[in-house]
Coordinates of C-alpha atoms in Angstrom, one line a residue:
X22 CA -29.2 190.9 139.6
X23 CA -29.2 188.8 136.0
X24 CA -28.5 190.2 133.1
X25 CA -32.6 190.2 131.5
X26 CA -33.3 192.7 134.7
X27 CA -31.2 195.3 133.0
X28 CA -32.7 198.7 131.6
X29 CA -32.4 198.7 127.9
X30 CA -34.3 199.5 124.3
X31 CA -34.2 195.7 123.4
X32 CA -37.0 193.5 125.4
X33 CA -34.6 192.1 127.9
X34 CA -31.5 193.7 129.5
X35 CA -28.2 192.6 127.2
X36 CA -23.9 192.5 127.9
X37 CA -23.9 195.8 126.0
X38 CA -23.3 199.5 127.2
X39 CA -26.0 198.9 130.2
X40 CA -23.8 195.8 132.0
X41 CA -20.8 197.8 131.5
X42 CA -22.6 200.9 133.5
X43 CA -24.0 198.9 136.2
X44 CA -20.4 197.6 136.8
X45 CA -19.1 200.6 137.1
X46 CA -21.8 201.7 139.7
X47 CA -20.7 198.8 141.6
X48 CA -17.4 199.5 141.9
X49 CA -18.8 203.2 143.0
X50 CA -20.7 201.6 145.7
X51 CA -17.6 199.3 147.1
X52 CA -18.9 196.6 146.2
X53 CA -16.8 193.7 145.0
X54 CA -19.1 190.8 143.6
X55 CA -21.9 191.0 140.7
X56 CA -23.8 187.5 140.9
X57 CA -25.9 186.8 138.5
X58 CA -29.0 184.1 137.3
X59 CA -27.7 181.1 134.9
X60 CA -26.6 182.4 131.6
X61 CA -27.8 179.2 130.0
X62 CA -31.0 179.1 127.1
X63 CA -34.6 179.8 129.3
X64 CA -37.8 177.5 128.6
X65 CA -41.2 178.7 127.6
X66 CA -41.4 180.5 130.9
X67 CA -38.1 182.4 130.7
X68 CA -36.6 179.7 133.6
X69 CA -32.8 179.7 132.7
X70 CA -33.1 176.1 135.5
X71 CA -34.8 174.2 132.8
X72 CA -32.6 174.5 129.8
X73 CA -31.8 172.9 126.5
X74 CA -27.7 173.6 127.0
X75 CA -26.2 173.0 130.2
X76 CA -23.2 174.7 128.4
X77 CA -25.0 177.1 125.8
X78 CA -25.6 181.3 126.2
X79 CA -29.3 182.3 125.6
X80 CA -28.9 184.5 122.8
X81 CA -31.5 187.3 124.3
X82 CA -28.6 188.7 126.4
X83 CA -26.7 189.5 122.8
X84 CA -26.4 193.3 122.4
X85 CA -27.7 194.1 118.6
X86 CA -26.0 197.5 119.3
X87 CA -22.8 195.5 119.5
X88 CA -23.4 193.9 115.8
X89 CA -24.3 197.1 114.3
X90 CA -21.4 198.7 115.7
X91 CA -18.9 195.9 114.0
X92 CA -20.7 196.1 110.6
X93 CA -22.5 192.8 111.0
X94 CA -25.9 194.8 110.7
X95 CA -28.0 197.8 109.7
X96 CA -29.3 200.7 111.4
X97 CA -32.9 199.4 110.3
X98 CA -32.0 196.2 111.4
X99 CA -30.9 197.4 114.8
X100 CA -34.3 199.2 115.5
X101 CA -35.8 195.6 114.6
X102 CA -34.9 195.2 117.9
X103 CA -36.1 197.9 119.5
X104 CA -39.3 196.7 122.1
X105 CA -42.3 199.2 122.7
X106 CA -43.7 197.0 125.4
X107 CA -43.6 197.8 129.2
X108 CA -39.5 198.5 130.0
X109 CA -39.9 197.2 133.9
X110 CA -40.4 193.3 132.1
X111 CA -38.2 191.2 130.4
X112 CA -40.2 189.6 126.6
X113 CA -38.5 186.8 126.4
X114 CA -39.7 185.6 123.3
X115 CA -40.1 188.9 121.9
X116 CA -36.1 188.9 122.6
X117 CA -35.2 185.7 121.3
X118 CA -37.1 186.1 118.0
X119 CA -35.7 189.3 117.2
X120 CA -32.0 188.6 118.2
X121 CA -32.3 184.9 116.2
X122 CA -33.4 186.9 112.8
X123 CA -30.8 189.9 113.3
X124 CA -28.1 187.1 113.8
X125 CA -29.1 185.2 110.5
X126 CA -28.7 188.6 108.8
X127 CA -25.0 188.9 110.8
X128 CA -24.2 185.3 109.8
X129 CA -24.8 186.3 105.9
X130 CA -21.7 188.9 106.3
X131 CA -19.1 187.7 108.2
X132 CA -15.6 188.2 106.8
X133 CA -13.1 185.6 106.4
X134 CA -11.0 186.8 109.4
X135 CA -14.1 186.5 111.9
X136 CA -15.1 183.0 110.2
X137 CA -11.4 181.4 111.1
X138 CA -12.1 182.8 114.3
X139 CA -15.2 180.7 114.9
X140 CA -13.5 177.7 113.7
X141 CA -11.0 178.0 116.6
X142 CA -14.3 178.8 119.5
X143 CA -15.6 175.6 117.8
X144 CA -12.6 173.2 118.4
X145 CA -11.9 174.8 122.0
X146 CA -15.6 174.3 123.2
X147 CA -16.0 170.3 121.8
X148 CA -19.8 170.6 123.6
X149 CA -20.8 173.3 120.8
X150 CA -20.9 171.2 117.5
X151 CA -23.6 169.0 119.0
X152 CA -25.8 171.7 120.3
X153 CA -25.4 173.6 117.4
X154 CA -26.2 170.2 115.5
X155 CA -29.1 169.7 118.1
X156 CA -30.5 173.3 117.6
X157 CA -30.6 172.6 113.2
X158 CA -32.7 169.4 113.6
X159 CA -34.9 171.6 116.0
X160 CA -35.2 173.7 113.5
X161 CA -36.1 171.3 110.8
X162 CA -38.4 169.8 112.7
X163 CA -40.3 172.3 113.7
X164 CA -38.9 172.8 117.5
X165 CA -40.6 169.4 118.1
X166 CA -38.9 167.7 121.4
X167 CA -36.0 165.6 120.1
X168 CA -38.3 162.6 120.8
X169 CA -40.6 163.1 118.3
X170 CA -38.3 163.6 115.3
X171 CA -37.8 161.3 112.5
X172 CA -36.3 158.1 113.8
X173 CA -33.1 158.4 111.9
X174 CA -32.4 161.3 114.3
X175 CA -34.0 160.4 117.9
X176 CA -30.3 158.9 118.4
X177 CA -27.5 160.7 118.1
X178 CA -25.2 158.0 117.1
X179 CA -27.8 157.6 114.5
X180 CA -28.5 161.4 113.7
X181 CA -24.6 162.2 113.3
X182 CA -24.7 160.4 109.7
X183 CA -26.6 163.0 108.2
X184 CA -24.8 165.7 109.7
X185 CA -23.3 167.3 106.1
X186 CA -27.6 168.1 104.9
X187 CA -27.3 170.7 108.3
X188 CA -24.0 171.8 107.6
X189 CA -25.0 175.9 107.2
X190 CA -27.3 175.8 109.7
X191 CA -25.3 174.5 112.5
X192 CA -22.6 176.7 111.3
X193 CA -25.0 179.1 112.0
X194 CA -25.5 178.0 115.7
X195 CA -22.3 177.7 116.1
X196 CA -22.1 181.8 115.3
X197 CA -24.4 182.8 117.5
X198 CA -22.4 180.9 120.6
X199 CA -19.1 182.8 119.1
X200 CA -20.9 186.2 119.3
X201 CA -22.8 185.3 123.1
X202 CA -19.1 184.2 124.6
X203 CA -17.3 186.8 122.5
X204 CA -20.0 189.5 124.5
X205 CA -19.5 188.1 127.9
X206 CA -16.0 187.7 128.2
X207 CA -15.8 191.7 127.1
X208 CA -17.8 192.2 130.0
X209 CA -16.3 190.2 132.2
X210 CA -13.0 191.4 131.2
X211 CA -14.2 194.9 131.9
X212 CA -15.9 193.9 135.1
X213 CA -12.7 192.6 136.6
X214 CA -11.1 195.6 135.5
X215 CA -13.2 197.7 137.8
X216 CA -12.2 195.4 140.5
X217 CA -15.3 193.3 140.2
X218 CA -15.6 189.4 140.5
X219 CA -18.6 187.7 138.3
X220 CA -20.1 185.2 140.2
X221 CA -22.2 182.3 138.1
X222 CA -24.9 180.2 138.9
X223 CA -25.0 176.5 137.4
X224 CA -28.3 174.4 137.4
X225 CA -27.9 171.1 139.0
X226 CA -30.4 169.5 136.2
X227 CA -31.0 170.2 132.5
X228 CA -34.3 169.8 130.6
X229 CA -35.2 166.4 129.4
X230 CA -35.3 168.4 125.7
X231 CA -31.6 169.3 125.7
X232 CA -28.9 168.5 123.7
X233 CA -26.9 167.3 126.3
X234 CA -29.2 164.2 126.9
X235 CA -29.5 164.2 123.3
X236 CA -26.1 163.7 122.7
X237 CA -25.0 162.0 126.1
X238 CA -28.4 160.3 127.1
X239 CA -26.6 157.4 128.3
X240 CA -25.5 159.8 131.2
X241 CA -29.1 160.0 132.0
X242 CA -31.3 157.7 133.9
X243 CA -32.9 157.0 130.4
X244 CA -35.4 153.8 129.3
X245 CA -33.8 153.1 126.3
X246 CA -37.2 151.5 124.6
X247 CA -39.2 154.9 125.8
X248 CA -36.5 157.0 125.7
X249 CA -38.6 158.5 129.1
X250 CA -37.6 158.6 132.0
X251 CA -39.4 156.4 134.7
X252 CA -38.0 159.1 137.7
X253 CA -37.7 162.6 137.6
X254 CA -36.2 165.3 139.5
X255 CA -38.1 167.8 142.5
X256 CA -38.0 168.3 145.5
X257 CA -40.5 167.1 149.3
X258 CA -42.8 169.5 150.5
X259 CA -41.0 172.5 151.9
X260 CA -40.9 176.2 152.7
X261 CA -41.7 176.9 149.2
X262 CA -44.6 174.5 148.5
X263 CA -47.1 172.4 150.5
X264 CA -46.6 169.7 147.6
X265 CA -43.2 169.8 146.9
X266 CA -41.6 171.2 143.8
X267 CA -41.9 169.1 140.7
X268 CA -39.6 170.0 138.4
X269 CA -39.6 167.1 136.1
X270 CA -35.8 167.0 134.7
X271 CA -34.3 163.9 134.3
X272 CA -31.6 162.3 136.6
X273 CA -27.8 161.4 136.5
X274 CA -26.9 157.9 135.8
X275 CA -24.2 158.4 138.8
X276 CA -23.1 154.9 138.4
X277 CA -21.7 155.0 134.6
X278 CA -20.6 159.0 135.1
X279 CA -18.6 157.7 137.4
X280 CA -16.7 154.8 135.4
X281 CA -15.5 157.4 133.3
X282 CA -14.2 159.6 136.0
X283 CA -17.4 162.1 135.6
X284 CA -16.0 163.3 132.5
X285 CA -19.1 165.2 131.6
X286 CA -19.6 167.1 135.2
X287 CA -15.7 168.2 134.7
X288 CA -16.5 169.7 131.4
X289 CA -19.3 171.7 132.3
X290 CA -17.0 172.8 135.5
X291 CA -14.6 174.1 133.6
X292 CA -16.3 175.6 131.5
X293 CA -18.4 177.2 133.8
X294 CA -14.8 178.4 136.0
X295 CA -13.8 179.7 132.6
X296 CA -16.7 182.1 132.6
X297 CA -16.8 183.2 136.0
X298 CA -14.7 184.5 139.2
X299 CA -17.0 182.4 141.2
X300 CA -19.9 179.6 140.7
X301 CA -23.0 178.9 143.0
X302 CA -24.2 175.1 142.4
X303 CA -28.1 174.9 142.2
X304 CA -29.5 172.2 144.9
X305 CA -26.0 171.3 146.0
X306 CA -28.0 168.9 148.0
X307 CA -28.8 166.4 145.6
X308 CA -24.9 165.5 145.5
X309 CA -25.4 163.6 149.2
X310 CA -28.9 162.3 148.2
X311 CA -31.6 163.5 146.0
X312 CA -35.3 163.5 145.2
X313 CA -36.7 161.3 142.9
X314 CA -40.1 161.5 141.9
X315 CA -42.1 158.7 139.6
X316 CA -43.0 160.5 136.5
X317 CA -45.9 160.0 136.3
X318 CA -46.8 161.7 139.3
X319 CA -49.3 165.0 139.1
X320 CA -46.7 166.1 142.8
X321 CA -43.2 165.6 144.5
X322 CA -45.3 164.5 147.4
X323 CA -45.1 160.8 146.2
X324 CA -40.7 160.7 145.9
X325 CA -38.0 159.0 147.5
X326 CA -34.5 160.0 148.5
X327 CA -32.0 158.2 146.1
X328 CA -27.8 158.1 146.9
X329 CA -25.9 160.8 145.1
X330 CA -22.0 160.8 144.3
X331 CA -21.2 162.7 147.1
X332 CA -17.4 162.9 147.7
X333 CA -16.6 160.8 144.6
X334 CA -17.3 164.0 142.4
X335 CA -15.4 166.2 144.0
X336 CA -12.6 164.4 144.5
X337 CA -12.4 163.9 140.8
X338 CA -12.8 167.4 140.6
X339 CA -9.5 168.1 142.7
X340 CA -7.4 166.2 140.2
X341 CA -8.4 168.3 137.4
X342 CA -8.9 171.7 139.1
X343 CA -6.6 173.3 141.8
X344 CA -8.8 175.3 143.5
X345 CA -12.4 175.5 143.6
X346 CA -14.1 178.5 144.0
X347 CA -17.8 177.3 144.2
X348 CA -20.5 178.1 146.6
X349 CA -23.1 175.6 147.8
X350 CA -26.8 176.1 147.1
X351 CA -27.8 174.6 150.6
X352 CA -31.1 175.5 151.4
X353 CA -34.0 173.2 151.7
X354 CA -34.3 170.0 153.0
X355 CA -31.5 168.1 154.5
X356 CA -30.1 165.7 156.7
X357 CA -26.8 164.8 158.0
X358 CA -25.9 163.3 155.0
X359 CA -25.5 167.1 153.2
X360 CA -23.9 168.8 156.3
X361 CA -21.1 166.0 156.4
X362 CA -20.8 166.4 152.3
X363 CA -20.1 170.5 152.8
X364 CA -18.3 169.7 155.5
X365 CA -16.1 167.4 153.7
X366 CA -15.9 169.6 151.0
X367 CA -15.5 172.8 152.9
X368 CA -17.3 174.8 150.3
X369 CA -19.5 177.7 151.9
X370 CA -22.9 177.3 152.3
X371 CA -25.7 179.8 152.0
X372 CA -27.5 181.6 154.7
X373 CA -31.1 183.7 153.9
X374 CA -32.3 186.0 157.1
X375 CA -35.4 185.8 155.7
X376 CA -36.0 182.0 156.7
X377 CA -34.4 182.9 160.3
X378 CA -37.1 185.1 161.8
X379 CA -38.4 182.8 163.6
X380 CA -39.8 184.5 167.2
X381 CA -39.1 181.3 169.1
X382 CA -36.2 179.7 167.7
X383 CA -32.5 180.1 166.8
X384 CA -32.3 179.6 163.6
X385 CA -29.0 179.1 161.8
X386 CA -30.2 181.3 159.6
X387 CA -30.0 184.4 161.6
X388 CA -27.1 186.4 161.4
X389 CA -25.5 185.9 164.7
X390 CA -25.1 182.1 164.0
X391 CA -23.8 182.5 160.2
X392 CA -20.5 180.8 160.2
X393 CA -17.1 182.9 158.7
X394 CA -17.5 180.7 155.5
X395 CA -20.7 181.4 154.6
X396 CA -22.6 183.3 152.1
X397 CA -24.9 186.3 153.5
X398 CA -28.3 187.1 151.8
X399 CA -30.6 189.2 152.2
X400 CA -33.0 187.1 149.8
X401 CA -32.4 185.2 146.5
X402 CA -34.6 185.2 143.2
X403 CA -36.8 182.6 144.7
X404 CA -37.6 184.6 147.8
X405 CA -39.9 187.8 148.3
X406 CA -38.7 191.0 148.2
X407 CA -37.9 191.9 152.0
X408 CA -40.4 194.7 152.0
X409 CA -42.6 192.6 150.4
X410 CA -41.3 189.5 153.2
X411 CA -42.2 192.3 156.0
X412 CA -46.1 193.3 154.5
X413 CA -46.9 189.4 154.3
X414 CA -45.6 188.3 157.8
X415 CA -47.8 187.7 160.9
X416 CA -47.3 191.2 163.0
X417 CA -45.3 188.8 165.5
X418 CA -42.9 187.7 163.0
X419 CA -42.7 191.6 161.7
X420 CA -42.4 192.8 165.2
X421 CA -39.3 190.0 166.0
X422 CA -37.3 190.9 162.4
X423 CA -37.9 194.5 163.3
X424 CA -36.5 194.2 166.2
X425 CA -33.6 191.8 165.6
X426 CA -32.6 194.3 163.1
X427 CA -32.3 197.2 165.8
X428 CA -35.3 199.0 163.4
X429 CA -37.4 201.5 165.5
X430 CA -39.7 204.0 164.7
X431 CA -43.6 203.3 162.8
X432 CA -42.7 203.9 159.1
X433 CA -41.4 200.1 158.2
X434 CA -43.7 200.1 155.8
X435 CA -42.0 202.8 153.3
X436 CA -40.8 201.3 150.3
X437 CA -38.2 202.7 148.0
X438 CA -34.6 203.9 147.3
X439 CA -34.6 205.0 151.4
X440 CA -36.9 202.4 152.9
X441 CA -35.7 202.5 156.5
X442 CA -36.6 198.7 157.2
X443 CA -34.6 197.7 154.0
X444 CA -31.9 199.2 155.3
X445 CA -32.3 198.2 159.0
X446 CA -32.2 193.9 157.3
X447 CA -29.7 195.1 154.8
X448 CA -26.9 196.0 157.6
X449 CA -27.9 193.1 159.7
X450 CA -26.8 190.8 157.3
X451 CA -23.4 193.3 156.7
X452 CA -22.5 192.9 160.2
X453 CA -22.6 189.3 160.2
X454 CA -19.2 187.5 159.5
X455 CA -20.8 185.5 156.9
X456 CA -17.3 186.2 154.3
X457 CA -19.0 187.3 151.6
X458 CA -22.6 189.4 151.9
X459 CA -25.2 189.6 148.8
X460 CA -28.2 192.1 148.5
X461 CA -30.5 191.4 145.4
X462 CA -31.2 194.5 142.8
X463 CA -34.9 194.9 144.3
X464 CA -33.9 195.2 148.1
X465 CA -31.2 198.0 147.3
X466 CA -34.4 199.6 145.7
X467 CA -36.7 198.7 148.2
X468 CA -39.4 197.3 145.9
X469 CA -42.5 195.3 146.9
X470 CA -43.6 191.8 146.2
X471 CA -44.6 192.6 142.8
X472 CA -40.7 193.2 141.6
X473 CA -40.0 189.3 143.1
X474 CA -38.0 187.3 140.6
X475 CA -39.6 184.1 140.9
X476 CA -42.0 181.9 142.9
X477 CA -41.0 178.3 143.1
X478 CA -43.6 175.8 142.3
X479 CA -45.8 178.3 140.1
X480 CA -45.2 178.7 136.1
X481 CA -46.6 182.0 135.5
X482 CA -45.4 185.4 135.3
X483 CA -41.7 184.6 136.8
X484 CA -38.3 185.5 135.4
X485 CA -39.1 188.9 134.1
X486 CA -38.6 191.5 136.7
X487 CA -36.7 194.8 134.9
X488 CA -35.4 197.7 136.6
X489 CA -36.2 201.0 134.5
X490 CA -32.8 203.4 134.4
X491 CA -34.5 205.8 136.5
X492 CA -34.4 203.1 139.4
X493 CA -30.9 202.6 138.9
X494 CA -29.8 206.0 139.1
X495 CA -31.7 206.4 142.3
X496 CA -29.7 203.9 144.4
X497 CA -28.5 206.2 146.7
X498 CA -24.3 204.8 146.0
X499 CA -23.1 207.1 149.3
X500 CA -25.1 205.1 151.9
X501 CA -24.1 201.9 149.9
X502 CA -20.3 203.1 149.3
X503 CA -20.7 203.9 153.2
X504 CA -21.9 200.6 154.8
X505 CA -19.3 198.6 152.9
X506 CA -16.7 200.7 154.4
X507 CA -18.4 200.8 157.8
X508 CA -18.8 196.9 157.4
X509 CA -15.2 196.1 155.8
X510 CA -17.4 194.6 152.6

């Protein structure tokens, strides 16, 4: 479950008093893990995969109750907040808006104590000054892509001379990172105190309009005339899509990363290690090989598979970090070239039972073949809800999962807190010795299609499911608390 799909008064759930609670349920339940979406700034259609920071925290998960309770900002200012709209989907503009003016307001009161404070965040985090920097000229120029500003400032090397006319507001930027990481390590610290790992999610690419190809575009496959680039990122047709996924981010310059020892993948690791237990790379693939797609291109039909660093990253990794608690993001397309790089790696991979009910085959995907070092789900954001899964199935696909899943009886189609086929794909993927076992928010709940997170390929309505309160407190935590026992989860 992300953060945004928490209940709350403020148009998207926030680290505050709500992430605290669900922790504590969690720890109620026996469970052991919380995993949520990337933590990272969302685009125009709330995607946290396509954002301007690979490093940054989207300010919509900022709790204004938190800044009210520390001084920082009124009671009339906290209601600002307050969202009237529908409380089972996330505004994510409506949150942004409102959190960026209440922290303008916060920024105009800070005490000296809390300002020497930021200066130390800023010289621990070197990645912050240029997307704070980044984030002013946006703001100058209207939130026009960093393409079409002035020419003085297309260029960072060029743009860093005039640094001293943005001086307050990337301050300001910078104080709004201070108060996101300042948020999420309380929560985390909390979490952990209940016994409870956070597990992250890092996006393989970033947006093309980011600061970190901004500021490190020669990382990038980049023309340097255009400043476009000729290839972009997606994936073939697959499960998902009959024209592939186009996605449109830009690619790694693996060659010069790796004359300077990948310098900038090792930040963002560590940074990302700092924030949580445990990480899940995005497309883990595209480290064997990836799909690139001319950009000009209307679908990822039209790509070609391109060499990635494979091995080379991740033994650069192992010189800087001792152990490496990450989890690869396997699914899709692949070849031998990927099962040799996990392999080589020996990170666990991820296994969906929803892509293994297949009447006539053994897929790996079905619980009896998941390996110990594996990851178990039931579904991730990008699949349907299992209910939903179950109602859009051919009967003979229905009828196999049903029965692989030891589910008898005529009422599969029940929905809710006690949906009995939920249940019966739930435990199927707890008895499997996959070592660690994930359920998403809207399967506990039995929910239909309608509460699915996102849809691959498609722009529109995505991102925003919300659970209300009275969804959480349904969860029926004895039958939860019970099959991790039965289970040893």
């Amino acid at each position: 479950m992300h953060i945004t799909s928490l209940p709350g008064k403020y148009g998207t759930g926030t680290m505050g008093k709500e992430a605290k609670a669900f922790a504590e349920s969690l720890r109620e339940m026996g469970f052991s893990l919380w995993q949520t979406l990337p933590l990272n700034p969302v685009d125009m259609s709330g995607s946290p995969y396509c954002s301007d920071s690979a490093f940054a925290g989207n300010i919509s998960l900022i709790d204004p109750l938190a800044l009210f309770e520390c001084g920082l900002i009124t009671e009339a200012e906290l209601k600002e907040n307050e969202y009237n709209g529908s409380k089972y989907a996330s505004n994510h503009s409506f949150a942004f808006e409102k959190r960026l003016l209440t922290l303008r307001l916060a920024f105009k009161r800070l005490d000296e104590d809390t300002k020497k404070l930021i200066e130390i965040f800023a010289s621990q985090n070197e990645w912050v000054f240029p997307y704070a920097y980044f984030m002013a000229l946006k703001e100058h120029f209207s939130r026009k892509a960093w393409w079409e500003w002035e020419s003085d400032y297309i260029r960072y090397e060029d743009a860093i001379i005039h640094k001293d006319e943005f001086k307050e507001e990337t301050e300001f930027y910078i104080f709004t990172q201070y108060i996101f990481f300042t948020q999420f390590r309380t929560l985390k610290e909390y979490a952990n105190s209940l016994g409870i790992e956070l597990m992250g999610d890092m996006p393989i690419y970033v947006s093309r309009d980011s600061a970190d190809l901004w500021a490190n575009r020669h990382q990038f496959r980049i023309n340097e005339k255009s400043l476009a680039p000729s290839f972009v990122a997606g994936v073939p047709p697959d499960y998902f899509s009959e024209d592939g996924q186009l996605w449109g981010n830009p690619l790694y310059n693996w060659e010069k990363m790796e004359k300077d020892g990948f310098s900038w993948w090792k930040k963002r690791l560590a940074h990302s290690l700092k924030l949580f237990d445990k990480v899940r790379i995005d497309h883990f693939r595209a480290f064997a090989s990836y799909w690139a797609v001319p950009a000009e291109s209307e679908t990822a039909k039209n790509g070609e598979w391109r060499k990635g660093p494979g091995m080379k990253l991740f033994n650069a990794f192992k010189k800087d970090f001792p152990e490496l608690p990450i989890i690869a993001e396997d699914l899709g397309t692949f070849g031998e070239d990927v099962v040799k790089l996990l392999e080589d790696t020996a990170f666990p991979g991820m296994r969906v039972i929803q892509f293994g009910f297949d009447p006539d085959g053994d897929s790996t995907h079905l619980p009896h073949n998941y390996p110990l070092n594996s990851v178990a789900y039931v579904g991730t954001h990008d699949n349907n809800t299992i209910l939903g899964w179950l109602w859009d199935a051919s009967e003979r696909e229905r009828a196999y999962a049903l029965r692989y899943c030891c589910f008898g009886g005529n009422n599969w189609g029940e929905g809710g807190h006690y949906s009995p086929s939920c249940r019966a794909v739930i435990e199927a993927v707890w008895r499997s010795s996959a070592k660690i076992a994930i359920v998403a928010i809207q399967d506990m709940c039995g929910y239909g299609k309608d509460a699915r997170m996102n849809i691959p390929g498609t722009c529109e309505e995505n991102w925003s499911f919300r659970i209300g309160q009275e969804g959480l407190d349904g969860i029926d935590k004895k039958y939860y608390a019970e099959i991790n026992r039965i289970y040893r989860r």
